[in-house]
mmCIF file of C-alpha atoms in Angstrom:
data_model
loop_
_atom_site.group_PDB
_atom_site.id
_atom_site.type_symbol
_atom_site.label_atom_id
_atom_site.label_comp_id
_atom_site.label_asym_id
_atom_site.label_seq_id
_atom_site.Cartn_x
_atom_site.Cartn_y
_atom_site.Cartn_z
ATOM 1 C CA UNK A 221 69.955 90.170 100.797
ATOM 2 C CA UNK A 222 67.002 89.492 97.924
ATOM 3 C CA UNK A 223 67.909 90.740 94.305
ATOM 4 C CA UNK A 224 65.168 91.749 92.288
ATOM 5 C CA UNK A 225 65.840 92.653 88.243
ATOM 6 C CA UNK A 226 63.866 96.239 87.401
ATOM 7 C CA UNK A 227 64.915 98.505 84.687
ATOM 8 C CA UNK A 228 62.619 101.011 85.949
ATOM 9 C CA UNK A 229 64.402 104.735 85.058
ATOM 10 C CA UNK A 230 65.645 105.549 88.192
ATOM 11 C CA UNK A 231 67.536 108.874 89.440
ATOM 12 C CA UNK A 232 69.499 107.325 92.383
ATOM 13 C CA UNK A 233 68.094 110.321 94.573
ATOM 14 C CA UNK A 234 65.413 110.032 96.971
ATOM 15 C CA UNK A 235 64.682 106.857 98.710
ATOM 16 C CA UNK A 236 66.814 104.614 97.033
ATOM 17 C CA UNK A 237 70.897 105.040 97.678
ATOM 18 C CA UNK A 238 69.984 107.041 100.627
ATOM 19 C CA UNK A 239 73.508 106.842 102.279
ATOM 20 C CA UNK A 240 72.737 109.917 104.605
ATOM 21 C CA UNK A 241 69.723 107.408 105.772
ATOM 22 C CA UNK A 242 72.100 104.529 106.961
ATOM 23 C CA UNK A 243 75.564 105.620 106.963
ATOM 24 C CA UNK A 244 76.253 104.472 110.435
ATOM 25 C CA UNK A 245 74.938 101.128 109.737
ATOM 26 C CA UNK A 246 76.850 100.729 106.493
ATOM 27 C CA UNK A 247 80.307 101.876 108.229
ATOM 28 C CA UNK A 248 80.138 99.195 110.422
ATOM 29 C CA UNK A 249 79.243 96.810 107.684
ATOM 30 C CA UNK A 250 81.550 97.576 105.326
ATOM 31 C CA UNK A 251 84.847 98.371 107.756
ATOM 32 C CA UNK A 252 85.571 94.492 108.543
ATOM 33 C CA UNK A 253 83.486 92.698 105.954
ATOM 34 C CA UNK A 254 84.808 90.084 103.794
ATOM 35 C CA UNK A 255 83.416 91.520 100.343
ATOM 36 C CA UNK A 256 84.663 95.240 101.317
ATOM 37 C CA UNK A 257 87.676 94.778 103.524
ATOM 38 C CA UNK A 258 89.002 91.666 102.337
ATOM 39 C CA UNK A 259 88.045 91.365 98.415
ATOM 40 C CA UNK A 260 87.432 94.954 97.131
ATOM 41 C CA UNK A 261 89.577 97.314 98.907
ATOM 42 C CA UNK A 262 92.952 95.349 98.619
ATOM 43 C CA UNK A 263 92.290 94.563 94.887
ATOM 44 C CA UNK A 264 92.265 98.708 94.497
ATOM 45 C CA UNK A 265 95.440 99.085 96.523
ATOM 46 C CA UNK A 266 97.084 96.810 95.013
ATOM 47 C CA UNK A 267 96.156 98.167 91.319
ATOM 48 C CA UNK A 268 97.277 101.312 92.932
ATOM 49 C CA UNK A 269 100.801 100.157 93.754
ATOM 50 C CA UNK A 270 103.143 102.567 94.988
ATOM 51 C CA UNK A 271 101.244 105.867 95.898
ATOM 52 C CA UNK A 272 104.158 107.865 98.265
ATOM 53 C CA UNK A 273 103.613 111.299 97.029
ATOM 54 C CA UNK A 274 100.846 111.376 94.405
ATOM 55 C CA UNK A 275 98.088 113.439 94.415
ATOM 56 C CA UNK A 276 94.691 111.062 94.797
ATOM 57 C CA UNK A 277 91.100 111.794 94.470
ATOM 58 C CA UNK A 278 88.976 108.987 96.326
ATOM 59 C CA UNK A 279 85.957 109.928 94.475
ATOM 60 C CA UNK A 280 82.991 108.527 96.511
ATOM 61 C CA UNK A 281 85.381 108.030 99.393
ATOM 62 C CA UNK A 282 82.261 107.194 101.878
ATOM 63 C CA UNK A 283 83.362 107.252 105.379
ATOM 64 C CA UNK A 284 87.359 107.055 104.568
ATOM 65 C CA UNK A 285 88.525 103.586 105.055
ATOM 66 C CA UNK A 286 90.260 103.786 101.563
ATOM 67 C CA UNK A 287 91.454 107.466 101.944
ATOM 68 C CA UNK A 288 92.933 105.852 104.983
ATOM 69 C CA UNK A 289 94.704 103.556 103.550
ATOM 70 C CA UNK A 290 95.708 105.449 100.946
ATOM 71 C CA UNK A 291 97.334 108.255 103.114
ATOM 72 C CA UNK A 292 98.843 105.623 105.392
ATOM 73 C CA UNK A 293 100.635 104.395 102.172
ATOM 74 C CA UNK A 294 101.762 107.733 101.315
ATOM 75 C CA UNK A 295 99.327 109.321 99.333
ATOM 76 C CA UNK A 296 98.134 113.108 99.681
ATOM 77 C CA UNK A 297 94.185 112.334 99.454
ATOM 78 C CA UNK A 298 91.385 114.339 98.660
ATOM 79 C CA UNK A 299 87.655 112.720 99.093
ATOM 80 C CA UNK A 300 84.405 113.715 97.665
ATOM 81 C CA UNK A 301 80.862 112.172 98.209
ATOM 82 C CA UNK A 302 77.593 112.926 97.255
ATOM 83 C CA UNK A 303 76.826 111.856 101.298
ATOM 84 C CA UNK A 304 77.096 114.707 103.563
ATOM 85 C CA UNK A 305 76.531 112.459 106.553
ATOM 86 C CA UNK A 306 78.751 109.823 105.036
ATOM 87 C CA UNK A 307 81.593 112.337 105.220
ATOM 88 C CA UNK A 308 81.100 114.154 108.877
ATOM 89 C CA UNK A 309 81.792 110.000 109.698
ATOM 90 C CA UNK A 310 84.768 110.107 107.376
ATOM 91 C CA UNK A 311 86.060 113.654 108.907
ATOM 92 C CA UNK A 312 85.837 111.620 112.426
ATOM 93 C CA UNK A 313 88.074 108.745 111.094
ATOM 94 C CA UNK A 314 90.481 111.310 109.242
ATOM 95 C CA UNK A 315 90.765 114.291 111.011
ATOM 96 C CA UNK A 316 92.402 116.954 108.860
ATOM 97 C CA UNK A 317 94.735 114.922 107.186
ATOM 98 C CA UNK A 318 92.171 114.482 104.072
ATOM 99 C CA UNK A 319 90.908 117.135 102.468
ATOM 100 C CA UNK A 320 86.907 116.843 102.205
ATOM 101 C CA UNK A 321 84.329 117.904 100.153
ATOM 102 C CA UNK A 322 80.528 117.164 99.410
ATOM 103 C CA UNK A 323 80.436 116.819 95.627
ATOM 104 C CA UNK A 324 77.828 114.865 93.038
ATOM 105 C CA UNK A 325 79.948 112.915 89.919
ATOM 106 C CA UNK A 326 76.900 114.388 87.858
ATOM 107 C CA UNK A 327 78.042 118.011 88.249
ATOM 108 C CA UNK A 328 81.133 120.076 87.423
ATOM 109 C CA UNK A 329 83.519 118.734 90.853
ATOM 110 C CA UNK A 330 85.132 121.945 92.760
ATOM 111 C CA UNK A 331 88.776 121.332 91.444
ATOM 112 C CA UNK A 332 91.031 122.952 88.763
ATOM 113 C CA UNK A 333 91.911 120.465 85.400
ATOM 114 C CA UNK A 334 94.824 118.536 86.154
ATOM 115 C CA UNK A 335 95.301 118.585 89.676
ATOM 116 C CA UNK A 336 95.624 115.085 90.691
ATOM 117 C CA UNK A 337 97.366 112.222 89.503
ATOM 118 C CA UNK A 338 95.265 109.389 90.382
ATOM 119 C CA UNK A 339 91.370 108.722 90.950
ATOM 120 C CA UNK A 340 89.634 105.841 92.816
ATOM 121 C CA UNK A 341 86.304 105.344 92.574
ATOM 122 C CA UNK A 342 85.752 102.835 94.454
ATOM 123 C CA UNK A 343 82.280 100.987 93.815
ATOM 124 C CA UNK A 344 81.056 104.117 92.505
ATOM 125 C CA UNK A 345 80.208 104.539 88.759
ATOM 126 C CA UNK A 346 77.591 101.805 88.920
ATOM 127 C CA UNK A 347 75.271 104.192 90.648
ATOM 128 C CA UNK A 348 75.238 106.357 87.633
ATOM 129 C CA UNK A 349 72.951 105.642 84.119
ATOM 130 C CA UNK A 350 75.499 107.518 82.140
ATOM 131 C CA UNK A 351 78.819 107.695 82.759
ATOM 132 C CA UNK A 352 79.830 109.997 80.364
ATOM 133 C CA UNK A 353 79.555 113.717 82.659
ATOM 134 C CA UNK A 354 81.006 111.668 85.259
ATOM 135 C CA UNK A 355 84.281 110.650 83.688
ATOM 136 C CA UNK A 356 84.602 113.958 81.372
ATOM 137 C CA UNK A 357 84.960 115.576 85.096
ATOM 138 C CA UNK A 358 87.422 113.003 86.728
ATOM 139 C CA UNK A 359 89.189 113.309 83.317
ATOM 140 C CA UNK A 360 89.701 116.901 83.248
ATOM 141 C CA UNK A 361 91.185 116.542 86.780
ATOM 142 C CA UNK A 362 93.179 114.331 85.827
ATOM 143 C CA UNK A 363 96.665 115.283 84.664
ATOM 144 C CA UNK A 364 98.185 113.474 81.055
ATOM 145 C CA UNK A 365 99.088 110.295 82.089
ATOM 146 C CA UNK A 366 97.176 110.360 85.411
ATOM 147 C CA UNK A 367 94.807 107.001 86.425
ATOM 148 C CA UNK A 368 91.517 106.524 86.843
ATOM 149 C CA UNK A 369 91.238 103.280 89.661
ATOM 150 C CA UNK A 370 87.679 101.812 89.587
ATOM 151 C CA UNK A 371 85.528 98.870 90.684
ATOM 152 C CA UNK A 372 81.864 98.264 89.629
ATOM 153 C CA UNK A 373 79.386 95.788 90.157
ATOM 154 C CA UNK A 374 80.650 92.668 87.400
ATOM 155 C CA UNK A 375 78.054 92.588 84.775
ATOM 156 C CA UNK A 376 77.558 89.149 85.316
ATOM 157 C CA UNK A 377 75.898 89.488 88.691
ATOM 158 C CA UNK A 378 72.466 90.628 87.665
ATOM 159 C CA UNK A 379 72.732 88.949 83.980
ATOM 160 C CA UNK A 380 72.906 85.128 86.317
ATOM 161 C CA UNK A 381 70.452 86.030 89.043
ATOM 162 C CA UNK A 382 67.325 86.481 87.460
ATOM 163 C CA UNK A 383 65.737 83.500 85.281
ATOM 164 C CA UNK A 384 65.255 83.744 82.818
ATOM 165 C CA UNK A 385 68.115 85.805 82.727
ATOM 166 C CA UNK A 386 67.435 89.312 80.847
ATOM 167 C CA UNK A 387 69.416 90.365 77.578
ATOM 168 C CA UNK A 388 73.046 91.083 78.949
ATOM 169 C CA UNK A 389 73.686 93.584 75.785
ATOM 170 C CA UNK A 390 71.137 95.991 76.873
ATOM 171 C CA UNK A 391 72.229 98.305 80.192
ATOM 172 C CA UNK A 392 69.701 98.931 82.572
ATOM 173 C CA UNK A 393 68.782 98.888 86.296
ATOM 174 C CA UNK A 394 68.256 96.773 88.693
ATOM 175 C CA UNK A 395 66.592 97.175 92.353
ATOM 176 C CA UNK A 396 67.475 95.279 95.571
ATOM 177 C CA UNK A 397 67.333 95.721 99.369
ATOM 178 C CA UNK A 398 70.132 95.665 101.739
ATOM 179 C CA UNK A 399 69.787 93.718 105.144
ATOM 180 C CA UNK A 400 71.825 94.764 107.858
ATOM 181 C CA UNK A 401 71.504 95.995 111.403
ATOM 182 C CA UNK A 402 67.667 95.091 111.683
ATOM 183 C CA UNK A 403 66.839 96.964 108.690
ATOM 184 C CA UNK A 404 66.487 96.983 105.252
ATOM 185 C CA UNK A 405 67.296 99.791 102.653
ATOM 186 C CA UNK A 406 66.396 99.731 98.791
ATOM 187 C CA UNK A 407 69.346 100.226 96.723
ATOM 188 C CA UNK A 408 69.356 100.542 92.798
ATOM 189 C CA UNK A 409 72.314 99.894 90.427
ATOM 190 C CA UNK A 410 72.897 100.603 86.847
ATOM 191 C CA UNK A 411 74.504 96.791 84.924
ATOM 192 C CA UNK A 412 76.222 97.666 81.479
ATOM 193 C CA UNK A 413 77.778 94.909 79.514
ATOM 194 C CA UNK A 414 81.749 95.238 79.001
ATOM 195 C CA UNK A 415 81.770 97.029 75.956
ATOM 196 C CA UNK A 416 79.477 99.726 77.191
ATOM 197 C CA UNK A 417 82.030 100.506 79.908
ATOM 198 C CA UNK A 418 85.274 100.520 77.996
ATOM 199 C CA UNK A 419 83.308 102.340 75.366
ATOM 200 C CA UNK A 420 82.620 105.171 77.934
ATOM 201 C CA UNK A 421 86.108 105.068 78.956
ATOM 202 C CA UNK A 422 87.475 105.769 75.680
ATOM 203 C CA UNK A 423 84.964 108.626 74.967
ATOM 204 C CA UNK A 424 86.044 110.682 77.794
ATOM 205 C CA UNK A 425 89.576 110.035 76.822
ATOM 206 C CA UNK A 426 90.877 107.538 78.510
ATOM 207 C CA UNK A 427 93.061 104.365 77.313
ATOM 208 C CA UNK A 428 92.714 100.920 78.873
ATOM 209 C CA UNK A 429 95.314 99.279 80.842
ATOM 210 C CA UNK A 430 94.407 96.924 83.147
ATOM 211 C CA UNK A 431 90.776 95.130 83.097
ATOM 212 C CA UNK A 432 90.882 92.630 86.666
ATOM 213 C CA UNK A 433 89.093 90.255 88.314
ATOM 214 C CA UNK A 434 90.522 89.613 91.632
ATOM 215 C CA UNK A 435 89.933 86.968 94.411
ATOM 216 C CA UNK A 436 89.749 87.582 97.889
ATOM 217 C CA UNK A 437 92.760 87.733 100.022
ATOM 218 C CA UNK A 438 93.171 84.285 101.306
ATOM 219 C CA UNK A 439 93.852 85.346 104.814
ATOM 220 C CA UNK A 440 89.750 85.697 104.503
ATOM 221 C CA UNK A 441 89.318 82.121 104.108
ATOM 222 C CA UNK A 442 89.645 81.784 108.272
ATOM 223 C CA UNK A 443 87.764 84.551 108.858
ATOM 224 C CA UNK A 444 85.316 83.620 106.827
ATOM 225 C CA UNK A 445 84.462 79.477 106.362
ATOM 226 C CA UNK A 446 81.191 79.674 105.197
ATOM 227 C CA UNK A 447 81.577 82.557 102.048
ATOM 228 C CA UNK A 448 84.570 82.782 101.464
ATOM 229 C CA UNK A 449 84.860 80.034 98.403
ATOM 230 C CA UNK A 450 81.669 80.455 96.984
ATOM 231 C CA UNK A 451 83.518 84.624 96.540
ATOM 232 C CA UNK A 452 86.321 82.859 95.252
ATOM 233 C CA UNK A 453 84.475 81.290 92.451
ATOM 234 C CA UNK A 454 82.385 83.534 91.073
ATOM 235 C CA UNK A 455 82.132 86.916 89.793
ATOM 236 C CA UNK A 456 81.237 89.630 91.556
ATOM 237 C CA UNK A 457 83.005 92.814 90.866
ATOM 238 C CA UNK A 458 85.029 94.010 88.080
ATOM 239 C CA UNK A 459 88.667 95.919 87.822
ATOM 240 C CA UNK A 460 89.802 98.767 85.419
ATOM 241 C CA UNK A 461 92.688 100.946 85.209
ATOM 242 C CA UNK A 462 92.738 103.551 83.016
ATOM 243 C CA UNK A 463 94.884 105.766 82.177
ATOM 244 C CA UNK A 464 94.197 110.025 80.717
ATOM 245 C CA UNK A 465 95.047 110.878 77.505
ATOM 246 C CA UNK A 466 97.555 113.420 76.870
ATOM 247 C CA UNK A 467 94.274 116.142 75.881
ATOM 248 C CA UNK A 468 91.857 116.994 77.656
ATOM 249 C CA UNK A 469 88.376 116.279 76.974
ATOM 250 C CA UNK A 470 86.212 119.090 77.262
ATOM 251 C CA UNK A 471 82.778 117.619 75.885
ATOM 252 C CA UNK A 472 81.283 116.692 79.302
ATOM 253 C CA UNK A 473 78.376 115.052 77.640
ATOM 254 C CA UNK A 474 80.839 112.426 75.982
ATOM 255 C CA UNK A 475 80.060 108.763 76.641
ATOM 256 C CA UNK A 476 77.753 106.355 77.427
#
């Protein structure tokens, strides 16, 4: 996979993020993986803890694997993507045990304010310049108390790939393609430096509790030989839990 710096505006429609373009490829990258099933998606469940009986959003729940787990542990889930084929994949792995809907994280979602108790967004809000509409909407959602569950792309990946490396206080994009099954697919991120984030966070009213930066499950390391340590000593995606105030925020323009 080449990396390539741009902080050329981007909308993260059209070519680029087209997950209705390769969804079938990416399921079958991402279900056994070691960066996805054995790094990213235990680090969430295990920030989630105990989930019997709570009310979850997987916001940008894909094709399901976390819903999955999720509802295995308990959980009554609800998932959302902006991926219409991404989800007719996820309905196949679900059935109608998850609740389903197509839904952009830039618009108003389709549920009532304080429905849920917990949100993952699992490797989500990195696709998005501003985060502010996006967390305004999973905060109204949200009941007092409730958590917000997310993973993002550590800043620290495209500050040390590019030399020289670019100004890590200033957010911006950056453009790369994605090898797998034969093809490649441009993808485009948005990097913010840590005080951007838990800047946004606190705009759309939400306090910080837990800021992580897991390694891989060490069963991996068999599984794995050849990546597997080189994961485990370097950054490459970053934690938060946060939890809702006990008011709403209505301003769904807050934040950065």
């Amino acid at each position: 996979m080449s990396v390539v710096e741009d902080s050329t505006p981007s909308t993260g429609r059209g070519p680029e993020n087209d997950y209705d373009d390769f969804a079938e490829a990416y399921a079958a990258e991402n279900e056994n993986n070691l960066v996805n099933a054995y790094y990213e998606r235990p680090a969430v469940l295990a920030l989630a803890g105990d989930v019997a009986g709570r009310r979850i959003l997987d916001a940008g729940c894909g094709t399901g694997p976390l819903s999955a787990a999720l509802g295995e542990r308990g959980a009554v889930v609800t998932g959302i993507d902006v991926s219409a084929r991404m989800l007719a994949l996820a309905r196949r792995r679900l059935g109608d045990s998850v609740e389903l809907h197509v839904a952009d994280l830039r618009e108003r979602l389709p549920f009532g304010d304080g429905v849920f108790d917990d949100v993952v967004a699992s490797l989500v809000l990195h696709y998005l310049e501003d985060w502010g509409p996006a967390l305004a909407e999973l905060r109204r959602v949200l009941r007092p108390g409730g958590r917000l569950i997310a993973s993002v792309d550590h800043p620290f990946v495209a500050y040390t790939i590019r030399e020289p490396r670019p100004d890590y206080f200033a957010s911006g994009s950056y453009a790369f393609r994605w090898a797998f099954d034969g093809r490649t697919v441009p993808m485009r991120l948005w990097r913010k430096p840590l005080h951007a984030m838990t800047d946004a966070f606190a705009a759309a009213g939400f306090r910080l509790s837990v800021v992580g930066e897991p390694r891989p499950d060490p069963a991996a390391r068999a599984l794995f030989p050849d990546d597997f340590d080189d994961l485990s000593t370097r950054p490459c995606f970053l934690f938060f839990v946060v939890e809702a105030g006990e008011q709403p925020v209505g301003d769904a323009d807050a934040g950065a």
